[in-house]
């Protein structure tokens, strides 16, 4: 089967459906590795950090920000992740961040209100995700500065993935983030509560929380708004709508692992060292788990079986915070009179999927 980067980027779901049926573990030359598209196999790979690891020299993020919970497995992973986990439990998220998230989302939407139209991703979803990351990390800098750091570090990671050395701009941005994190730890904040990690380890983990908190949350908010505003009369529970949106179009479409040994997976022989890419987008539309999987159904009884936040030891630490941000934006948007989608929009992207723009309009 001809599986191209273009197809996986622009309209992956027909390709993923055929692969899921014919070859649920398929060697894809365009990716340089295996692509897993079935729900049960995706869970198997993500729950087995011994057989399928993230701890590999090809994992480019670690080369830019250093080892972190994102790029370690086993005891090292637990040591890096464990100190952060208590702050992201549901009750802690509500007590620490609910007021800030609600107020910030409402303020961003209110700023658009007088114009009668606006572009959601750049005017609301992106600014909210950056502001929340700055608040979570306790950084005493303008969120716009945090976004510049983030952009430079992401560019550096993409450059390393393409075989280039770490850029000077990326290194400088990471150094400024490190200074901000160390200052934050002295003033007392979530990062100041983290015990058992060295300063450089706290900085590395702060950087990967910045990745997760900005890119994927921005996409999650934008995708959910696209889905909900395409059928607003059907939505009576925002929490259910968010879960179904996550299932239908996860903002992070794939996660990568590396095989630590030869293993047979659904009849395919995966060799030690091979890249194994789990298609979250494919697994989330597996008809063996989700009836009528290509339909947005806010009443789907098992929508929460989606894998949008990954699974196993690397499941997203801040999933409840991202959900909170998305619900806050949807609530604010639905308060706009006769709000609707102004222009056709479609999620795109190989790794991170979201509409490039989502223009809305409402009655003033």
Tab-separated table of C-alpha atoms in Angstrom:
chain	number	residue	atom	x	y	z
A	1	UNK	CA	0.000	0.000	0.000
A	2	UNK	CA	1.283	3.444	-0.945
A	3	UNK	CA	1.435	5.333	2.366
A	4	UNK	CA	2.877	8.803	1.845
A	5	UNK	CA	3.703	11.624	4.197
A	6	UNK	CA	1.284	13.794	2.218
A	7	UNK	CA	-1.616	11.394	2.811
A	8	UNK	CA	-0.782	10.996	6.492
A	9	UNK	CA	-0.593	14.766	6.862
A	10	UNK	CA	-3.632	15.934	4.923
A	11	UNK	CA	-6.219	13.144	5.079
A	12	UNK	CA	-4.879	10.168	7.050
A	13	UNK	CA	-8.089	8.453	8.086
A	14	UNK	CA	-8.845	6.481	4.879
A	15	UNK	CA	-5.239	5.248	4.798
A	16	UNK	CA	-5.267	4.372	8.490
A	17	UNK	CA	-8.556	2.490	8.091
A	18	UNK	CA	-7.131	0.324	5.293
A	19	UNK	CA	-3.957	-0.362	7.239
A	20	UNK	CA	-5.928	-1.221	10.370
A	21	UNK	CA	-7.873	-3.846	8.414
A	22	UNK	CA	-5.136	-5.225	6.159
A	23	UNK	CA	-1.874	-4.665	8.035
A	24	UNK	CA	-2.361	-3.244	11.564
A	25	UNK	CA	1.415	-3.326	12.051
A	26	UNK	CA	2.811	-2.118	8.735
A	27	UNK	CA	6.308	-1.149	7.633
A	28	UNK	CA	5.991	2.357	6.188
A	29	UNK	CA	9.125	3.402	4.260
A	30	UNK	CA	8.056	7.053	4.332
A	31	UNK	CA	8.273	6.966	8.142
A	32	UNK	CA	11.302	4.707	8.314
A	33	UNK	CA	9.507	2.432	10.755
A	34	UNK	CA	6.436	0.420	11.678
A	35	UNK	CA	3.005	2.037	11.984
A	36	UNK	CA	0.556	0.552	14.505
A	37	UNK	CA	-3.092	1.398	13.806
A	38	UNK	CA	-5.195	-1.025	15.899
A	39	UNK	CA	-6.452	-0.005	19.347
A	40	UNK	CA	-5.425	-3.161	21.225
A	41	UNK	CA	-1.964	-3.172	19.664
A	42	UNK	CA	-1.481	0.525	20.409
A	43	UNK	CA	-2.287	-0.134	24.069
A	44	UNK	CA	0.087	-3.112	24.115
A	45	UNK	CA	3.004	-1.074	22.776
A	46	UNK	CA	2.437	1.945	25.028
A	47	UNK	CA	2.010	-0.208	28.150
A	48	UNK	CA	5.292	-2.061	27.578
A	49	UNK	CA	8.227	0.279	28.246
A	50	UNK	CA	10.541	-2.738	28.540
A	51	UNK	CA	9.849	-3.931	24.993
A	52	UNK	CA	9.147	-0.542	23.396
A	53	UNK	CA	11.138	2.340	24.820
A	54	UNK	CA	11.482	6.090	24.396
A	55	UNK	CA	15.042	5.953	25.748
A	56	UNK	CA	16.909	6.001	22.443
A	57	UNK	CA	19.571	8.351	20.990
A	58	UNK	CA	17.257	9.118	18.062
A	59	UNK	CA	14.780	10.777	20.428
A	60	UNK	CA	15.666	14.319	19.413
A	61	UNK	CA	13.976	16.233	22.240
A	62	UNK	CA	16.448	14.857	24.779
A	63	UNK	CA	19.353	16.136	22.691
A	64	UNK	CA	18.028	19.683	23.028
A	65	UNK	CA	16.638	19.821	26.591
A	66	UNK	CA	18.377	16.861	28.244
A	67	UNK	CA	16.917	13.693	29.783
A	68	UNK	CA	13.397	14.073	31.168
A	69	UNK	CA	10.252	12.118	31.934
A	70	UNK	CA	9.520	12.279	28.198
A	71	UNK	CA	12.698	10.469	27.146
A	72	UNK	CA	13.351	8.019	29.987
A	73	UNK	CA	11.842	4.707	31.014
A	74	UNK	CA	11.876	2.481	34.080
A	75	UNK	CA	13.195	3.766	37.384
A	76	UNK	CA	14.681	6.897	35.804
A	77	UNK	CA	11.320	7.811	34.306
A	78	UNK	CA	9.574	7.287	37.644
A	79	UNK	CA	12.167	9.434	39.420
A	80	UNK	CA	11.633	12.317	36.974
A	81	UNK	CA	7.846	12.094	36.752
A	82	UNK	CA	6.977	11.236	40.333
A	83	UNK	CA	7.745	14.616	41.955
A	84	UNK	CA	5.424	16.432	39.505
A	85	UNK	CA	2.500	14.014	39.652
A	86	UNK	CA	0.766	15.215	42.853
A	87	UNK	CA	0.216	18.720	41.477
A	88	UNK	CA	-1.670	17.344	38.469
A	89	UNK	CA	-4.185	15.197	40.299
A	90	UNK	CA	-7.756	16.321	39.496
A	91	UNK	CA	-8.459	17.936	42.866
A	92	UNK	CA	-5.152	19.804	42.818
A	93	UNK	CA	-5.727	21.008	39.269
A	94	UNK	CA	-9.133	22.387	40.258
A	95	UNK	CA	-7.864	24.141	43.367
A	96	UNK	CA	-4.721	25.565	41.774
A	97	UNK	CA	-5.810	26.526	38.288
A	98	UNK	CA	-9.601	26.520	37.760
A	99	UNK	CA	-10.122	30.216	38.507
A	100	UNK	CA	-7.129	31.290	36.430
A	101	UNK	CA	-8.130	29.149	33.438
A	102	UNK	CA	-11.765	30.279	33.510
A	103	UNK	CA	-10.895	33.955	33.874
A	104	UNK	CA	-8.208	33.890	31.170
A	105	UNK	CA	-10.381	32.011	28.665
A	106	UNK	CA	-13.281	34.381	29.298
A	107	UNK	CA	-11.058	37.435	28.927
A	108	UNK	CA	-9.586	36.236	25.615
A	109	UNK	CA	-13.042	35.567	24.158
A	110	UNK	CA	-14.350	38.898	25.474
A	111	UNK	CA	-11.554	40.708	23.670
A	112	UNK	CA	-12.820	39.274	20.362
A	113	UNK	CA	-16.486	39.939	21.081
A	114	UNK	CA	-16.839	43.537	19.757
A	115	UNK	CA	-15.437	42.611	16.334
A	116	UNK	CA	-18.150	40.055	15.586
A	117	UNK	CA	-15.572	37.612	14.221
A	118	UNK	CA	-12.196	36.188	15.124
A	119	UNK	CA	-9.657	33.443	14.507
A	120	UNK	CA	-9.774	31.034	17.437
A	121	UNK	CA	-6.388	29.368	17.258
A	122	UNK	CA	-4.240	32.507	17.362
A	123	UNK	CA	-6.553	34.750	19.366
A	124	UNK	CA	-7.696	32.311	22.050
A	125	UNK	CA	-6.366	28.729	21.977
A	126	UNK	CA	-2.700	29.613	21.600
A	127	UNK	CA	-2.618	32.540	24.046
A	128	UNK	CA	-4.530	30.558	26.675
A	129	UNK	CA	-2.241	27.544	26.454
A	130	UNK	CA	0.862	29.743	26.756
A	131	UNK	CA	-0.587	31.717	29.675
A	132	UNK	CA	-1.506	28.522	31.530
A	133	UNK	CA	1.957	27.030	31.016
A	134	UNK	CA	3.520	30.215	32.391
A	135	UNK	CA	1.150	30.082	35.368
A	136	UNK	CA	1.810	26.380	36.009
A	137	UNK	CA	5.564	26.825	35.871
A	138	UNK	CA	5.354	30.047	37.855
A	139	UNK	CA	7.490	31.918	35.338
A	140	UNK	CA	7.656	35.618	36.137
A	141	UNK	CA	7.849	36.646	32.490
A	142	UNK	CA	5.379	37.758	29.841
A	143	UNK	CA	3.643	34.767	28.189
A	144	UNK	CA	4.734	36.198	24.824
A	145	UNK	CA	8.336	35.682	25.913
A	146	UNK	CA	7.559	32.107	26.938
A	147	UNK	CA	6.121	31.539	23.455
A	148	UNK	CA	9.327	32.817	21.845
A	149	UNK	CA	11.369	30.412	23.964
A	150	UNK	CA	9.036	27.606	23.025
A	151	UNK	CA	9.189	28.357	19.295
A	152	UNK	CA	12.995	28.446	19.322
A	153	UNK	CA	13.289	25.186	21.264
A	154	UNK	CA	10.785	23.421	18.991
A	155	UNK	CA	12.683	24.650	15.923
A	156	UNK	CA	15.869	23.241	17.458
A	157	UNK	CA	14.235	19.857	18.086
A	158	UNK	CA	12.948	19.738	14.517
A	159	UNK	CA	16.423	20.623	13.270
A	160	UNK	CA	18.025	17.819	15.258
A	161	UNK	CA	15.410	15.410	13.896
A	162	UNK	CA	16.455	16.468	10.401
A	163	UNK	CA	20.106	15.737	11.210
A	164	UNK	CA	21.337	19.228	12.035
A	165	UNK	CA	23.142	20.256	15.244
A	166	UNK	CA	21.289	22.091	18.004
A	167	UNK	CA	20.779	25.666	16.810
A	168	UNK	CA	22.239	28.579	18.715
A	169	UNK	CA	18.776	30.136	18.965
A	170	UNK	CA	17.443	26.943	20.543
A	171	UNK	CA	20.338	26.731	22.972
A	172	UNK	CA	19.902	30.388	23.957
A	173	UNK	CA	16.157	29.960	24.484
A	174	UNK	CA	16.714	26.899	26.653
A	175	UNK	CA	19.282	28.809	28.703
A	176	UNK	CA	16.792	31.623	29.301
A	177	UNK	CA	14.113	29.110	30.258
A	178	UNK	CA	16.586	27.546	32.686
A	179	UNK	CA	17.237	30.928	34.302
A	180	UNK	CA	13.490	31.521	34.603
A	181	UNK	CA	12.890	28.113	36.160
A	182	UNK	CA	15.707	28.516	38.682
A	183	UNK	CA	14.388	31.934	39.678
A	184	UNK	CA	10.900	30.470	40.014
A	185	UNK	CA	12.130	27.703	42.286
A	186	UNK	CA	13.563	30.300	44.644
A	187	UNK	CA	10.339	32.303	44.841
A	188	UNK	CA	8.142	29.324	45.644
A	189	UNK	CA	5.774	27.710	43.132
A	190	UNK	CA	4.866	24.317	41.773
A	191	UNK	CA	8.459	23.904	40.609
A	192	UNK	CA	9.664	25.017	44.017
A	193	UNK	CA	7.756	22.103	45.548
A	194	UNK	CA	9.521	19.508	43.421
A	195	UNK	CA	11.931	17.482	45.529
A	196	UNK	CA	14.462	14.813	44.642
A	197	UNK	CA	15.593	16.266	41.321
A	198	UNK	CA	18.626	18.379	40.496
A	199	UNK	CA	18.075	21.864	39.075
A	200	UNK	CA	19.015	20.812	35.543
A	201	UNK	CA	16.540	17.921	35.745
A	202	UNK	CA	13.750	20.236	36.861
A	203	UNK	CA	14.573	22.526	33.929
A	204	UNK	CA	14.451	19.650	31.413
A	205	UNK	CA	11.083	18.510	32.704
A	206	UNK	CA	9.762	22.071	32.707
A	207	UNK	CA	10.713	22.257	29.019
A	208	UNK	CA	8.805	19.103	28.110
A	209	UNK	CA	5.789	20.277	30.108
A	210	UNK	CA	5.961	23.433	28.018
A	211	UNK	CA	5.861	21.304	24.848
A	212	UNK	CA	2.834	19.343	26.008
A	213	UNK	CA	1.087	22.342	27.483
A	214	UNK	CA	1.281	24.546	24.392
A	215	UNK	CA	1.258	22.574	21.132
A	216	UNK	CA	-1.174	19.800	21.989
A	217	UNK	CA	-3.496	21.917	24.132
A	218	UNK	CA	-3.810	24.562	21.434
A	219	UNK	CA	-4.737	21.828	18.982
A	220	UNK	CA	-7.127	20.153	21.402
A	221	UNK	CA	-9.020	23.409	21.975
A	222	UNK	CA	-9.197	24.251	18.265
A	223	UNK	CA	-10.329	20.755	17.242
A	224	UNK	CA	-12.996	20.674	19.957
A	225	UNK	CA	-14.375	24.056	18.897
A	226	UNK	CA	-14.522	22.859	15.292
A	227	UNK	CA	-16.451	19.741	16.300
A	228	UNK	CA	-18.825	21.385	18.777
A	229	UNK	CA	-19.661	24.377	16.598
A	230	UNK	CA	-20.369	22.051	13.686
A	231	UNK	CA	-23.308	20.615	15.662
A	232	UNK	CA	-24.025	23.007	18.586
A	233	UNK	CA	-27.628	21.876	19.080
A	234	UNK	CA	-26.480	18.349	19.898
A	235	UNK	CA	-24.090	19.296	22.710
A	236	UNK	CA	-25.602	19.188	26.180
A	237	UNK	CA	-22.506	18.169	28.153
A	238	UNK	CA	-19.193	19.868	27.398
A	239	UNK	CA	-17.186	17.177	29.182
A	240	UNK	CA	-18.644	14.478	26.929
A	241	UNK	CA	-18.109	16.641	23.863
A	242	UNK	CA	-14.445	17.151	24.725
A	243	UNK	CA	-13.853	13.414	25.141
A	244	UNK	CA	-15.512	12.627	21.823
A	245	UNK	CA	-13.483	15.339	20.091
A	246	UNK	CA	-10.303	13.858	21.552
A	247	UNK	CA	-11.323	10.473	20.173
A	248	UNK	CA	-12.261	11.709	16.721
A	249	UNK	CA	-9.220	13.922	16.110
A	250	UNK	CA	-6.481	13.717	18.753
A	251	UNK	CA	-4.192	16.736	18.655
A	252	UNK	CA	-1.153	14.459	19.032
A	253	UNK	CA	-1.730	11.938	16.255
A	254	UNK	CA	1.255	9.652	16.867
A	255	UNK	CA	3.774	8.651	19.514
A	256	UNK	CA	7.113	6.982	18.840
A	257	UNK	CA	8.763	4.022	20.531
A	258	UNK	CA	11.839	1.922	19.721
A	259	UNK	CA	11.878	-1.869	19.938
A	260	UNK	CA	14.381	-3.145	22.501
A	261	UNK	CA	14.298	-6.712	21.126
A	262	UNK	CA	12.952	-8.714	18.231
A	263	UNK	CA	9.222	-9.245	18.653
A	264	UNK	CA	6.291	-10.487	16.589
A	265	UNK	CA	3.425	-8.017	16.559
A	266	UNK	CA	0.220	-8.970	14.714
A	267	UNK	CA	2.202	-11.235	12.404
A	268	UNK	CA	4.930	-8.693	11.654
A	269	UNK	CA	8.504	-9.270	12.803
A	270	UNK	CA	9.680	-6.068	14.475
A	271	UNK	CA	13.444	-6.116	14.923
A	272	UNK	CA	15.477	-4.717	17.801
A	273	UNK	CA	16.105	-1.011	17.250
A	274	UNK	CA	13.219	-0.526	14.832
A	275	UNK	CA	11.092	2.598	15.129
A	276	UNK	CA	7.527	1.721	16.135
A	277	UNK	CA	5.099	4.604	15.610
A	278	UNK	CA	1.736	4.241	17.317
A	279	UNK	CA	-1.052	5.957	15.401
A	280	UNK	CA	-3.294	7.422	18.080
A	281	UNK	CA	-5.496	8.744	15.280
A	282	UNK	CA	-5.841	5.241	13.849
A	283	UNK	CA	-6.447	3.523	17.183
A	284	UNK	CA	-9.107	6.089	18.116
A	285	UNK	CA	-11.190	5.129	15.076
A	286	UNK	CA	-10.905	1.371	15.479
A	287	UNK	CA	-14.408	0.003	14.731
A	288	UNK	CA	-13.699	-2.964	17.010
A	289	UNK	CA	-13.885	-0.476	19.903
A	290	UNK	CA	-15.924	2.479	18.613
A	291	UNK	CA	-19.129	2.022	16.619
A	292	UNK	CA	-19.448	4.284	13.563
A	293	UNK	CA	-15.968	5.639	14.355
A	294	UNK	CA	-15.842	8.461	11.786
A	295	UNK	CA	-18.883	10.195	13.300
A	296	UNK	CA	-18.780	12.848	16.034
A	297	UNK	CA	-21.235	11.426	18.569
A	298	UNK	CA	-21.437	13.399	21.816
A	299	UNK	CA	-23.501	10.596	23.372
A	300	UNK	CA	-20.945	7.870	22.625
A	301	UNK	CA	-20.921	5.719	25.781
A	302	UNK	CA	-17.270	4.650	25.575
A	303	UNK	CA	-15.592	7.775	24.183
A	304	UNK	CA	-13.245	7.804	27.170
A	305	UNK	CA	-11.557	4.680	25.848
A	306	UNK	CA	-9.707	6.962	23.442
A	307	UNK	CA	-5.926	7.094	23.596
A	308	UNK	CA	-5.499	10.815	22.914
A	309	UNK	CA	-3.389	11.292	26.053
A	310	UNK	CA	-1.355	8.160	25.269
A	311	UNK	CA	-1.379	5.217	27.672
A	312	UNK	CA	0.819	3.450	30.165
A	313	UNK	CA	3.674	5.117	32.049
A	314	UNK	CA	3.904	7.972	29.533
A	315	UNK	CA	0.235	8.945	29.666
A	316	UNK	CA	-0.079	12.733	29.667
A	317	UNK	CA	0.607	14.132	33.133
A	318	UNK	CA	-1.557	17.230	32.665
A	319	UNK	CA	-4.548	15.677	30.886
A	320	UNK	CA	-7.048	17.077	33.375
A	321	UNK	CA	-5.631	20.575	33.021
A	322	UNK	CA	-5.895	20.391	29.215
A	323	UNK	CA	-9.496	19.212	29.542
A	324	UNK	CA	-10.216	22.137	31.857
A	325	UNK	CA	-8.784	24.636	29.380
A	326	UNK	CA	-10.807	23.191	26.514
A	327	UNK	CA	-14.076	23.217	28.448
A	328	UNK	CA	-13.438	26.809	29.562
A	329	UNK	CA	-12.982	27.999	25.977
A	330	UNK	CA	-16.041	26.123	24.731
A	331	UNK	CA	-18.169	27.584	27.517
A	332	UNK	CA	-16.993	31.114	26.708
A	333	UNK	CA	-17.546	30.636	22.965
A	334	UNK	CA	-21.065	29.278	23.415
A	335	UNK	CA	-21.856	32.461	25.309
A	336	UNK	CA	-21.388	34.471	22.120
A	337	UNK	CA	-24.730	35.172	20.384
A	338	UNK	CA	-25.300	32.908	17.365
A	339	UNK	CA	-21.644	31.869	17.230
A	340	UNK	CA	-20.796	29.763	14.189
A	341	UNK	CA	-17.917	28.669	11.989
A	342	UNK	CA	-17.272	31.366	9.394
A	343	UNK	CA	-15.051	29.444	6.960
A	344	UNK	CA	-14.527	25.733	6.214
A	345	UNK	CA	-11.690	24.278	8.290
A	346	UNK	CA	-9.969	20.904	8.380
A	347	UNK	CA	-7.315	19.519	10.761
A	348	UNK	CA	-3.957	18.813	9.133
A	349	UNK	CA	-0.579	17.645	10.372
A	350	UNK	CA	1.536	14.516	10.543
A	351	UNK	CA	2.331	14.566	14.273
A	352	UNK	CA	0.172	17.399	15.634
A	353	UNK	CA	-3.235	17.752	13.973
A	354	UNK	CA	-5.362	20.895	14.050
A	355	UNK	CA	-6.842	23.402	11.587
A	356	UNK	CA	-4.270	26.021	10.570
A	357	UNK	CA	-7.046	28.591	11.167
A	358	UNK	CA	-10.536	28.450	12.645
A	359	UNK	CA	-12.504	31.591	11.822
A	360	UNK	CA	-15.715	32.202	13.760
A	361	UNK	CA	-18.413	34.837	13.620
A	362	UNK	CA	-21.257	35.840	15.926
A	363	UNK	CA	-23.924	38.489	16.324
A	364	UNK	CA	-22.776	41.777	17.874
